[in-house]
Amino acid sequence: MARRESLHGQWSSRMAFVLAATGAAVGLGNIWKFPYMTGENGGGAFVIIYLACVLAIGLPIFMAEALLGRRGRRNPINTMKLLSEEEAGGGWWQLVGWMGVLAGVLILSYYSVIAGWTFFYAWDTAAGVFTDATKAVVNTEFDDLMASWPWLLALHTIFIGLTVFVVARGVEQGLEAAVKYLMPALFILLLVLVGYAMSTEHFADAMGYMFKPDFSQVTGGTILAAMGQAFFSLSLGMGAIMAYGAYLPDDSSIGETSLTVVFADTSVALLAGLAIFPIVLQHGLNPGAGPELIFKTLPLAFGSMPGGQVFGTLFFVLLIFAAWSSSIGLIEPACARLVENHNMSRRKAAMLVGAVVWVIGIGSVLSFNVFSGEEYQFMAGTWFDNMDYLTSNIMLPLGGLLIALFAGWVMCKSSTVEELEMGTGFRYNVWSFLIRFLAPIALVIVFLNATGLLGKLG
């Protein structure tokens, strides 16, 4: 089949795609969620199971999403429509694209609210607010921020504005130019923080905690948590990788490129653990403190450490970079859709999508204060809780499952062979087995577990 050309340009090189896709994948989930999930699920055993799930589930689906994007060379909705008509003779698979684009918009609406907190904490840490602070002071600072909807709205607005600014400039001048600086800066900051953690007395304990497995602590819940984190940490099922794949040069190997991105994404998660756990253990704090680990536990730890003001500030700047790079990938599919189907300029499309995301995000801002009471809660809880539940537990695993089924069962072998360029030997057969059988089964289990249906079936 003659290769299509992207309507938006393409990455200047394979490395540009690697940086962009890694930026989309690396976010608060790697630096915030992975460490506390490791803490909650017993350390080293969880890490080993997580790595196995990344290779067996995450990597093949990442490759599938990238190959669909490059095959269609359009936004996720149009790509799935085109490929569905070519491969199956009908266009209903475009609903997968719609779900991914919508998921990206909804996720960014509450993700930007959480990301906004990192600006506040970077400023507070730099200003010395947490230096020698007590637990009560740290908790009060967090509670006061949550109670102030004007502050949360302002931070949410700043973050959306930064995201729109990048996406409005296009693929090469916006997306590529941003990740070219953001991702190296992120890795440098992370390595500096790991170096700082190595100077503490508990770095060896943290290494043992993360990499010395105790399989006696492994339960079915541990395996399910690792499977879910392996899928979500790569930003699969939300259209970002498919959109970025549409800009991938024809001469770039999808297999090698995907493996590089998966390696980089996983490295960030592991390095984040090595940066965080020594500091937590040094002060006798709980590494399984859940979401509070970043915004309550770590400020307390940094505040009592030599150089903690500097390195704590660097840590929150690191979070800003990670959140910013991933938010770009969340908004890009919707912007590409408006440019392609409604002849909008990139700038107008980015501003329109940004405005929609900003408005939806107001519900999440108010979920922590004005609308936090029980009388305002429904279904899964607050507006924020419902957005998180809908996207994380339903839309993303379902989208990933449908992508796996389409790439593995609907697309003809010649199409996937041509796009992956791995031949028809061992490597292709392994990918085909994983995408057709193991990944769908795993995602069905993740979906049933996330929605609570697994327990009911059991």
CSV table of C-alpha atoms in Angstrom, one decimal:
chain,number,residue,atom,x,y,z
A,1,MET,CA,0.0,0.0,0.0
A,2,ALA,CA,1.3,3.5,-0.8
A,3,ARG,CA,2.3,5.3,2.3
A,4,ARG,CA,0.1,8.2,3.5
A,5,GLU,CA,1.5,11.5,4.5
A,6,SER,CA,0.6,13.2,7.7
A,7,LEU,CA,-1.3,16.5,7.4
A,8,HIS,CA,0.6,18.0,10.3
A,9,GLY,CA,4.2,17.2,9.4
A,10,GLN,CA,6.4,14.6,11.1
A,11,TRP,CA,9.1,14.2,13.7
A,12,SER,CA,12.5,15.2,12.3
A,13,SER,CA,14.0,12.0,13.5
A,14,ARG,CA,13.4,8.7,15.3
A,15,MET,CA,14.9,10.3,18.5
A,16,ALA,CA,12.3,13.1,18.3
A,17,PHE,CA,9.5,10.5,18.4
A,18,VAL,CA,11.3,8.7,21.3
A,19,LEU,CA,11.5,11.9,23.3
A,20,ALA,CA,7.9,12.9,22.5
A,21,ALA,CA,6.4,9.5,23.2
A,22,THR,CA,8.5,9.2,26.4
A,23,GLY,CA,7.2,12.6,27.4
A,24,ALA,CA,3.6,11.5,26.8
A,25,ALA,CA,4.2,8.3,28.9
A,26,VAL,CA,6.3,9.8,31.6
A,27,GLY,CA,4.1,11.8,34.0
A,28,LEU,CA,3.0,12.0,37.6
A,29,GLY,CA,2.1,8.3,37.3
A,30,ASN,CA,5.8,7.4,37.1
A,31,ILE,CA,7.2,9.8,39.7
A,32,TRP,CA,4.2,9.9,42.1
A,33,LYS,CA,2.1,6.7,41.6
A,34,PHE,CA,4.8,4.1,41.0
A,35,PRO,CA,6.8,4.7,44.2
A,36,TYR,CA,3.8,4.7,46.5
A,37,MET,CA,2.3,1.6,44.7
A,38,THR,CA,5.6,-0.1,45.2
A,39,GLY,CA,5.4,0.8,48.8
A,40,GLU,CA,1.9,-0.4,49.2
A,41,ASN,CA,2.6,-3.7,47.5
A,42,GLY,CA,5.7,-5.0,49.2
A,43,GLY,CA,8.6,-3.5,47.3
A,44,GLY,CA,10.9,-5.7,45.2
A,45,ALA,CA,8.3,-8.5,44.3
A,46,PHE,CA,6.0,-5.8,42.9
A,47,VAL,CA,8.8,-4.3,40.8
A,48,ILE,CA,9.7,-7.6,39.2
A,49,ILE,CA,6.0,-8.4,38.4
A,50,TYR,CA,5.6,-4.9,37.1
A,51,LEU,CA,8.6,-5.2,34.8
A,52,ALA,CA,7.3,-8.5,33.4
A,53,CYS,CA,3.9,-6.9,32.8
A,54,VAL,CA,5.5,-4.0,31.0
A,55,LEU,CA,7.2,-6.3,28.5
A,56,ALA,CA,4.3,-8.8,28.1
A,57,ILE,CA,1.4,-6.3,28.0
A,58,GLY,CA,2.6,-2.7,27.7
A,59,LEU,CA,5.2,-3.1,25.0
A,60,PRO,CA,3.0,-5.0,22.5
A,61,ILE,CA,0.1,-2.6,22.9
A,62,PHE,CA,2.4,0.4,22.6
A,63,MET,CA,3.7,-1.1,19.3
A,64,ALA,CA,0.2,-1.7,18.1
A,65,GLU,CA,-1.0,1.8,18.9
A,66,ALA,CA,2.1,3.3,17.2
A,67,LEU,CA,1.7,1.1,14.1
A,68,LEU,CA,-2.0,2.1,13.8
A,69,GLY,CA,-1.0,5.7,14.0
A,70,ARG,CA,1.6,5.5,11.3
A,71,ARG,CA,-0.6,3.4,9.1
A,72,GLY,CA,-3.4,5.9,9.2
A,73,ARG,CA,-1.3,9.1,9.4
A,74,ARG,CA,-4.4,11.0,10.8
A,75,ASN,CA,-5.8,11.8,14.2
A,76,PRO,CA,-7.0,8.7,16.2
A,77,ILE,CA,-10.6,9.1,15.0
A,78,ASN,CA,-9.8,9.4,11.3
A,79,THR,CA,-7.1,6.8,11.6
A,80,MET,CA,-9.4,4.2,13.0
A,81,LYS,CA,-12.1,5.1,10.5
A,82,LEU,CA,-9.7,4.7,7.5
A,83,LEU,CA,-8.1,1.5,8.8
A,84,SER,CA,-11.5,0.0,9.7
A,85,GLU,CA,-12.8,0.6,6.2
A,86,GLU,CA,-9.6,-0.8,4.6
A,87,GLU,CA,-9.3,-3.9,6.9
A,88,ALA,CA,-12.9,-4.7,7.9
A,89,GLY,CA,-15.0,-2.9,5.3
A,90,GLY,CA,-16.8,-0.8,7.9
A,91,GLY,CA,-16.0,2.3,9.9
A,92,TRP,CA,-17.4,1.6,13.4
A,93,TRP,CA,-14.0,1.1,14.9
A,94,GLN,CA,-13.6,4.9,14.7
A,95,LEU,CA,-15.4,4.8,18.1
A,96,VAL,CA,-12.1,3.6,19.5
A,97,GLY,CA,-10.6,6.8,18.3
A,98,TRP,CA,-13.4,8.9,19.7
A,99,MET,CA,-13.0,7.2,23.1
A,100,GLY,CA,-9.2,7.8,23.1
A,101,VAL,CA,-9.6,11.5,22.2
A,102,LEU,CA,-12.4,12.0,24.8
A,103,ALA,CA,-10.3,10.2,27.4
A,104,GLY,CA,-7.4,12.5,26.8
A,105,VAL,CA,-9.6,15.6,27.2
A,106,LEU,CA,-11.2,14.3,30.4
A,107,ILE,CA,-7.9,13.1,31.9
A,108,LEU,CA,-6.2,16.5,31.3
A,109,SER,CA,-9.2,18.3,32.9
A,110,TYR,CA,-8.3,16.8,36.3
A,111,TYR,CA,-4.6,16.0,35.7
A,112,SER,CA,-4.0,19.7,35.2
A,113,VAL,CA,-5.5,20.4,38.6
A,114,ILE,CA,-3.1,18.0,40.3
A,115,ALA,CA,-0.2,19.2,38.2
A,116,GLY,CA,-1.0,22.7,39.3
A,117,TRP,CA,-0.2,21.7,42.9
A,118,THR,CA,3.4,21.1,41.8
A,119,PHE,CA,3.9,24.8,41.0
A,120,PHE,CA,2.6,25.7,44.5
A,121,TYR,CA,4.9,23.2,46.2
A,122,ALA,CA,8.0,24.2,44.1
A,123,TRP,CA,7.4,27.8,45.2
A,124,ASP,CA,6.8,26.9,48.9
A,125,THR,CA,9.8,24.6,49.0
A,126,ALA,CA,12.1,27.2,47.4
A,127,ALA,CA,10.8,29.9,49.8
A,128,GLY,CA,11.7,27.7,52.8
A,129,VAL,CA,8.1,27.1,54.0
A,130,PHE,CA,8.9,23.4,54.8
A,131,THR,CA,12.4,24.0,56.3
A,132,ASP,CA,12.3,22.5,59.8
A,133,ALA,CA,8.5,22.3,59.6
A,134,THR,CA,6.5,20.0,61.8
A,135,LYS,CA,4.0,17.4,60.4
A,136,ALA,CA,1.2,19.7,61.5
A,137,VAL,CA,2.6,22.6,59.5
A,138,VAL,CA,3.0,20.4,56.3
A,139,ASN,CA,-0.5,19.0,56.7
A,140,THR,CA,-2.0,22.5,57.2
A,141,GLU,CA,-0.2,23.8,54.1
A,142,PHE,CA,-1.8,21.1,52.0
A,143,ASP,CA,-5.2,21.5,53.6
A,144,ASP,CA,-5.2,25.2,53.1
A,145,LEU,CA,-4.3,24.8,49.4
A,146,MET,CA,-7.1,22.3,48.9
A,147,ALA,CA,-9.6,24.7,50.6
A,148,SER,CA,-8.7,27.6,48.4
A,149,TRP,CA,-10.5,27.2,45.1
A,150,PRO,CA,-9.2,30.5,43.7
A,151,TRP,CA,-5.6,29.2,44.2
A,152,LEU,CA,-6.4,25.9,42.6
A,153,LEU,CA,-8.2,27.5,39.7
A,154,ALA,CA,-5.3,29.9,39.1
A,155,LEU,CA,-2.8,27.0,39.1
A,156,HIS,CA,-5.1,24.9,36.8
A,157,THR,CA,-5.3,27.9,34.4
A,158,ILE,CA,-1.5,28.4,34.3
A,159,PHE,CA,-0.9,24.7,33.6
A,160,ILE,CA,-3.5,24.6,30.8
A,161,GLY,CA,-2.0,27.8,29.3
A,162,LEU,CA,1.5,26.2,29.2
A,163,THR,CA,0.1,23.1,27.4
A,164,VAL,CA,-1.9,25.1,24.9
A,165,PHE,CA,1.2,27.3,24.2
A,166,VAL,CA,3.2,24.2,23.1
A,167,VAL,CA,0.6,22.4,21.1
A,168,ALA,CA,-0.5,25.6,19.2
A,169,ARG,CA,3.0,25.8,17.7
A,170,GLY,CA,2.7,22.5,15.8
A,171,VAL,CA,4.6,19.3,15.6
A,172,GLU,CA,8.2,20.4,15.0
A,173,GLN,CA,8.2,24.0,16.4
A,174,GLY,CA,5.9,23.1,19.3
A,175,LEU,CA,5.8,19.5,20.4
A,176,GLU,CA,9.3,18.5,19.3
A,177,ALA,CA,10.9,21.7,20.4
A,178,ALA,CA,9.4,21.3,23.9
A,179,VAL,CA,10.3,17.7,24.5
A,180,LYS,CA,13.8,18.2,23.1
A,181,TYR,CA,14.5,20.3,26.2
A,182,LEU,CA,12.0,19.0,28.7
A,183,MET,CA,13.0,15.3,28.6
A,184,PRO,CA,16.8,15.7,29.0
A,185,ALA,CA,16.1,18.2,31.8
A,186,LEU,CA,13.8,15.7,33.5
A,187,PHE,CA,16.4,13.0,33.3
A,188,ILE,CA,19.2,15.3,34.6
A,189,LEU,CA,17.0,16.4,37.5
A,190,LEU,CA,16.1,12.9,38.3
A,191,LEU,CA,19.7,11.7,38.3
A,192,VAL,CA,20.7,14.7,40.5
A,193,LEU,CA,18.0,13.6,43.0
A,194,VAL,CA,19.2,10.0,42.9
A,195,GLY,CA,22.7,11.2,43.6
A,196,TYR,CA,21.4,13.2,46.5
A,197,ALA,CA,19.5,10.1,47.8
A,198,MET,CA,22.8,8.1,47.5
A,199,SER,CA,24.3,10.4,50.1
A,200,THR,CA,21.8,9.4,52.7
A,201,GLU,CA,22.3,6.5,55.1
A,202,HIS,CA,19.4,4.5,53.8
A,203,PHE,CA,20.2,4.2,50.1
A,204,ALA,CA,21.2,0.6,50.4
A,205,ASP,CA,18.0,-0.1,52.4
A,206,ALA,CA,16.0,1.5,49.5
A,207,MET,CA,17.9,-0.6,47.0
A,208,GLY,CA,17.0,-3.7,48.9
A,209,TYR,CA,13.4,-2.6,49.4
A,210,MET,CA,13.0,-2.0,45.6
A,211,PHE,CA,15.0,-4.9,44.2
A,212,LYS,CA,15.1,-7.7,46.8
A,213,PRO,CA,11.9,-9.6,46.2
A,214,ASP,CA,9.8,-11.1,49.0
A,215,PHE,CA,7.3,-13.2,47.1
A,216,SER,CA,5.6,-14.3,50.4
A,217,GLN,CA,3.9,-10.8,50.2
A,218,VAL,CA,2.6,-11.4,46.7
A,219,THR,CA,-1.1,-11.7,46.5
A,220,GLY,CA,-3.6,-11.6,43.6
A,221,GLY,CA,-4.0,-7.9,44.4
A,222,THR,CA,-0.2,-7.4,43.9
A,223,ILE,CA,-0.4,-8.9,40.4
A,224,LEU,CA,-3.5,-6.9,39.4
A,225,ALA,CA,-1.9,-3.7,40.6
A,226,ALA,CA,1.3,-4.4,38.6
A,227,MET,CA,-0.7,-5.2,35.5
A,228,GLY,CA,-2.7,-2.0,35.8
A,229,GLN,CA,0.3,0.2,36.5
A,230,ALA,CA,2.2,-1.4,33.5
A,231,PHE,CA,-0.6,-0.4,31.2
A,232,PHE,CA,-1.4,3.1,32.6
A,233,SER,CA,2.2,4.2,33.0
A,234,LEU,CA,2.7,4.1,29.2
A,235,SER,CA,-0.2,6.3,28.5
A,236,LEU,CA,-1.9,3.7,26.4
A,237,GLY,CA,-5.5,3.8,25.2
A,238,MET,CA,-5.9,7.6,25.3
A,239,GLY,CA,-4.9,8.4,21.7
A,240,ALA,CA,-1.6,10.1,22.5
A,241,ILE,CA,0.7,7.3,21.1
A,242,MET,CA,-1.5,6.8,18.1
A,243,ALA,CA,-1.4,10.5,17.4
A,244,TYR,CA,2.4,10.6,17.8
A,245,GLY,CA,2.8,7.5,15.7
A,246,ALA,CA,1.1,9.4,12.8
A,247,TYR,CA,4.1,11.7,12.7
A,248,LEU,CA,6.7,8.9,12.9
A,249,PRO,CA,9.0,8.7,9.8
A,250,ASP,CA,8.6,5.7,7.5
A,251,ASP,CA,12.2,4.6,8.0
A,252,SER,CA,11.9,4.3,11.8
A,253,SER,CA,11.6,0.8,13.3
A,254,ILE,CA,8.4,0.7,15.4
A,255,GLY,CA,9.7,-2.2,17.4
A,256,GLU,CA,13.1,-0.7,18.3
A,257,THR,CA,11.5,2.7,18.9
A,258,SER,CA,8.8,1.3,21.1
A,259,LEU,CA,11.3,-0.7,23.1
A,260,THR,CA,13.4,2.5,23.6
A,261,VAL,CA,10.4,4.4,24.9
A,262,VAL,CA,9.3,1.6,27.2
A,263,PHE,CA,12.8,1.4,28.6
A,264,ALA,CA,13.0,5.1,29.2
A,265,ASP,CA,9.6,5.3,30.8
A,266,THR,CA,10.4,2.4,33.1
A,267,SER,CA,13.8,3.8,34.0
A,268,VAL,CA,12.1,7.0,35.1
A,269,ALA,CA,9.8,5.1,37.4
A,270,LEU,CA,12.6,3.1,38.9
A,271,LEU,CA,14.9,6.1,39.3
A,272,ALA,CA,12.0,8.0,41.0
A,273,GLY,CA,11.7,5.2,43.5
A,274,LEU,CA,15.5,5.3,44.2
A,275,ALA,CA,15.2,9.1,44.6
A,276,ILE,CA,12.2,8.9,47.0
A,277,PHE,CA,12.6,5.8,49.2
A,278,PRO,CA,16.0,6.6,50.7
A,279,ILE,CA,14.6,10.0,51.8
A,280,VAL,CA,11.5,8.5,53.2
A,281,LEU,CA,13.3,5.7,55.0
A,282,GLN,CA,15.9,8.1,56.4
A,283,HIS,CA,13.2,9.8,58.4
A,284,GLY,CA,11.2,6.7,59.4
A,285,LEU,CA,8.3,7.6,57.3
A,286,ASN,CA,5.9,5.3,55.5
A,287,PRO,CA,6.9,4.5,51.9
A,288,GLY,CA,3.4,3.1,51.3
A,289,ALA,CA,1.7,6.4,52.3
A,290,GLY,CA,-0.4,6.5,49.1
A,291,PRO,CA,-1.0,9.7,47.2
A,292,GLU,CA,0.1,11.7,50.3
A,293,LEU,CA,3.6,10.5,49.8
A,294,ILE,CA,4.5,13.4,47.5
A,295,PHE,CA,2.6,16.3,49.0
A,296,LYS,CA,2.8,15.5,52.7
A,297,THR,CA,5.5,12.9,53.4
A,298,LEU,CA,8.3,14.3,51.1
A,299,PRO,CA,7.9,18.0,52.1
A,300,LEU,CA,8.4,16.9,55.7
A,301,ALA,CA,11.4,14.9,54.8
A,302,PHE,CA,13.1,17.5,52.6
A,303,GLY,CA,12.4,20.1,55.3
A,304,SER,CA,14.5,18.3,57.8
A,305,MET,CA,17.4,17.4,55.6
A,306,PRO,CA,20.7,19.2,54.8
A,307,GLY,CA,20.2,20.8,51.4
A,308,GLY,CA,16.6,19.8,51.4
A,309,GLN,CA,15.3,23.2,50.4
A,310,VAL,CA,17.4,23.1,47.2
A,311,PHE,CA,16.8,19.4,46.3
A,312,GLY,CA,13.1,19.6,47.3
A,313,THR,CA,12.6,22.4,44.9
A,314,LEU,CA,14.4,20.5,42.2
A,315,PHE,CA,12.1,17.5,42.9
A,316,PHE,CA,8.9,19.6,42.4
A,317,VAL,CA,10.4,21.2,39.3
A,318,LEU,CA,10.9,17.7,38.0
A,319,LEU,CA,7.2,17.0,38.6
A,320,ILE,CA,6.3,20.1,36.7
A,321,PHE,CA,8.4,18.9,33.7
A,322,ALA,CA,6.9,15.4,33.8
A,323,ALA,CA,3.3,16.7,34.0
A,324,TRP,CA,3.8,19.2,31.3
A,325,SER,CA,5.3,16.8,28.8
A,326,SER,CA,2.5,14.3,29.3
A,327,SER,CA,-0.2,16.9,29.1
A,328,ILE,CA,0.9,17.8,25.6
A,329,GLY,CA,0.2,14.3,24.5
A,330,LEU,CA,-3.2,14.3,26.1
A,331,ILE,CA,-4.4,17.4,24.2
A,332,GLU,CA,-2.8,16.7,20.8
A,333,PRO,CA,-5.3,14.1,19.5
A,334,ALA,CA,-8.3,16.5,19.9
A,335,CYS,CA,-6.4,19.4,18.3
A,336,ALA,CA,-5.3,17.3,15.4
A,337,ARG,CA,-9.0,16.3,14.9
A,338,LEU,CA,-10.1,19.9,14.7
A,339,VAL,CA,-7.3,20.8,12.3
A,340,GLU,CA,-8.1,17.9,9.9
A,341,ASN,CA,-11.9,17.9,10.0
A,342,HIS,CA,-12.8,21.6,10.6
A,343,ASN,CA,-9.9,23.3,8.8
A,344,MET,CA,-8.9,25.2,11.9
A,345,SER,CA,-5.4,26.6,12.5
A,346,ARG,CA,-3.3,24.9,15.1
A,347,ARG,CA,-3.5,27.9,17.3
A,348,LYS,CA,-7.3,28.2,17.2
A,349,ALA,CA,-7.7,24.4,17.7
A,350,ALA,CA,-5.3,24.3,20.7
A,351,MET,CA,-7.1,27.3,22.3
A,352,LEU,CA,-10.5,25.8,21.8
A,353,VAL,CA,-9.6,22.4,23.2
A,354,GLY,CA,-7.7,24.1,26.1
A,355,ALA,CA,-10.8,26.2,26.9
A,356,VAL,CA,-13.0,23.0,27.0
A,357,VAL,CA,-10.5,21.2,29.2
A,358,TRP,CA,-10.3,24.3,31.5
A,359,VAL,CA,-14.1,24.5,31.9
A,360,ILE,CA,-14.4,20.7,32.7
A,361,GLY,CA,-11.5,21.0,35.1
A,362,ILE,CA,-13.4,23.6,37.2
A,363,GLY,CA,-15.5,20.6,38.5
A,364,SER,CA,-12.3,19.0,39.8
A,365,VAL,CA,-11.1,22.2,41.3
A,366,LEU,CA,-14.3,22.6,43.3
A,367,SER,CA,-14.2,18.9,44.3
A,368,PHE,CA,-11.6,19.6,46.9
A,369,ASN,CA,-13.5,22.5,48.6
A,370,VAL,CA,-16.9,23.9,47.6
A,371,PHE,CA,-18.3,20.6,46.3
A,372,SER,CA,-16.5,18.2,48.6
A,373,GLY,CA,-19.4,17.5,50.9
A,374,GLU,CA,-21.5,14.3,50.8
A,375,GLU,CA,-24.5,16.2,49.4
A,376,TYR,CA,-22.5,16.9,46.2
A,377,GLN,CA,-21.2,13.4,45.7
A,378,PHE,CA,-22.6,10.8,43.3
A,379,MET,CA,-21.6,7.4,41.8
A,380,ALA,CA,-17.9,7.2,42.5
A,381,GLY,CA,-17.7,10.3,44.7
A,382,THR,CA,-16.9,13.9,43.8
A,383,TRP,CA,-16.6,15.2,40.3
A,384,PHE,CA,-12.9,14.6,40.4
A,385,ASP,CA,-13.4,11.0,41.6
A,386,ASN,CA,-15.9,10.3,38.8
A,387,MET,CA,-13.6,11.7,36.1
A,388,ASP,CA,-10.7,9.6,37.4
A,389,TYR,CA,-12.9,6.5,37.7
A,390,LEU,CA,-14.4,6.8,34.3
A,391,THR,CA,-11.1,7.3,32.4
A,392,SER,CA,-8.8,5.1,34.4
A,393,ASN,CA,-11.1,2.2,35.2
A,394,ILE,CA,-13.3,2.1,32.1
A,395,MET,CA,-12.1,4.1,29.1
A,396,LEU,CA,-8.4,3.4,29.1
A,397,PRO,CA,-8.4,-0.4,29.7
A,398,LEU,CA,-11.3,-0.7,27.3
A,399,GLY,CA,-9.6,1.4,24.7
A,400,GLY,CA,-6.4,-0.6,25.1
A,401,LEU,CA,-8.3,-3.9,24.7
A,402,LEU,CA,-10.0,-2.7,21.5
A,403,ILE,CA,-6.7,-1.5,20.1
A,404,ALA,CA,-5.2,-5.0,20.8
A,405,LEU,CA,-8.1,-6.8,19.2
A,406,PHE,CA,-8.1,-4.6,16.1
A,407,ALA,CA,-4.3,-4.9,15.6
A,408,GLY,CA,-4.3,-8.6,16.4
A,409,TRP,CA,-7.5,-9.9,14.9
A,410,VAL,CA,-9.0,-7.3,12.4
A,411,MET,CA,-5.9,-6.1,10.6
A,412,CYS,CA,-4.6,-8.6,8.1
A,413,LYS,CA,-1.1,-10.0,8.7
A,414,SER,CA,0.4,-8.4,5.6
A,415,SER,CA,-0.5,-4.9,7.0
A,416,THR,CA,1.0,-5.4,10.4
A,417,VAL,CA,4.1,-7.1,8.8
A,418,GLU,CA,4.6,-4.2,6.5
A,419,GLU,CA,4.3,-1.6,9.2
A,420,LEU,CA,6.3,-3.3,11.9
A,421,GLU,CA,9.1,-4.3,9.4
A,422,MET,CA,10.2,-7.2,11.6
A,423,GLY,CA,9.7,-9.9,9.0
A,424,THR,CA,7.5,-12.9,9.7
A,425,GLY,CA,9.9,-14.8,12.0
A,426,PHE,CA,10.3,-15.2,15.7
A,427,ARG,CA,10.0,-11.6,16.8
A,428,TYR,CA,6.8,-11.0,14.8
A,429,ASN,CA,5.3,-14.2,16.1
A,430,VAL,CA,6.0,-13.3,19.7
A,431,TRP,CA,4.4,-9.9,19.2
A,432,SER,CA,1.4,-11.5,17.4
A,433,PHE,CA,0.9,-14.0,20.2
A,434,LEU,CA,1.1,-11.3,22.9
A,435,ILE,CA,-1.2,-8.8,21.1
A,436,ARG,CA,-3.8,-11.5,20.1
A,437,PHE,CA,-4.0,-13.5,23.3
A,438,LEU,CA,-2.0,-12.5,26.4
A,439,ALA,CA,-2.6,-8.7,26.3
A,440,PRO,CA,-6.4,-8.9,25.7
A,441,ILE,CA,-6.8,-11.5,28.5
A,442,ALA,CA,-4.7,-9.3,30.8
A,443,LEU,CA,-6.7,-6.2,29.9
A,444,VAL,CA,-10.0,-7.9,30.5
A,445,ILE,CA,-8.8,-8.8,34.0
A,446,VAL,CA,-7.6,-5.3,34.6
A,447,PHE,CA,-10.9,-3.9,33.4
A,448,LEU,CA,-12.9,-6.3,35.6
A,449,ASN,CA,-10.7,-5.6,38.6
A,450,ALA,CA,-10.8,-1.8,38.1
A,451,THR,CA,-14.6,-1.7,37.9
A,452,GLY,CA,-15.1,-4.0,40.8
A,453,LEU,CA,-16.7,-6.7,38.6
A,454,LEU,CA,-13.9,-9.2,39.2
A,455,GLY,CA,-14.7,-9.5,42.9
A,456,LYS,CA,-18.4,-9.9,42.1
A,457,LEU,CA,-17.6,-12.7,39.6
A,458,GLY,CA,-15.3,-14.3,42.1
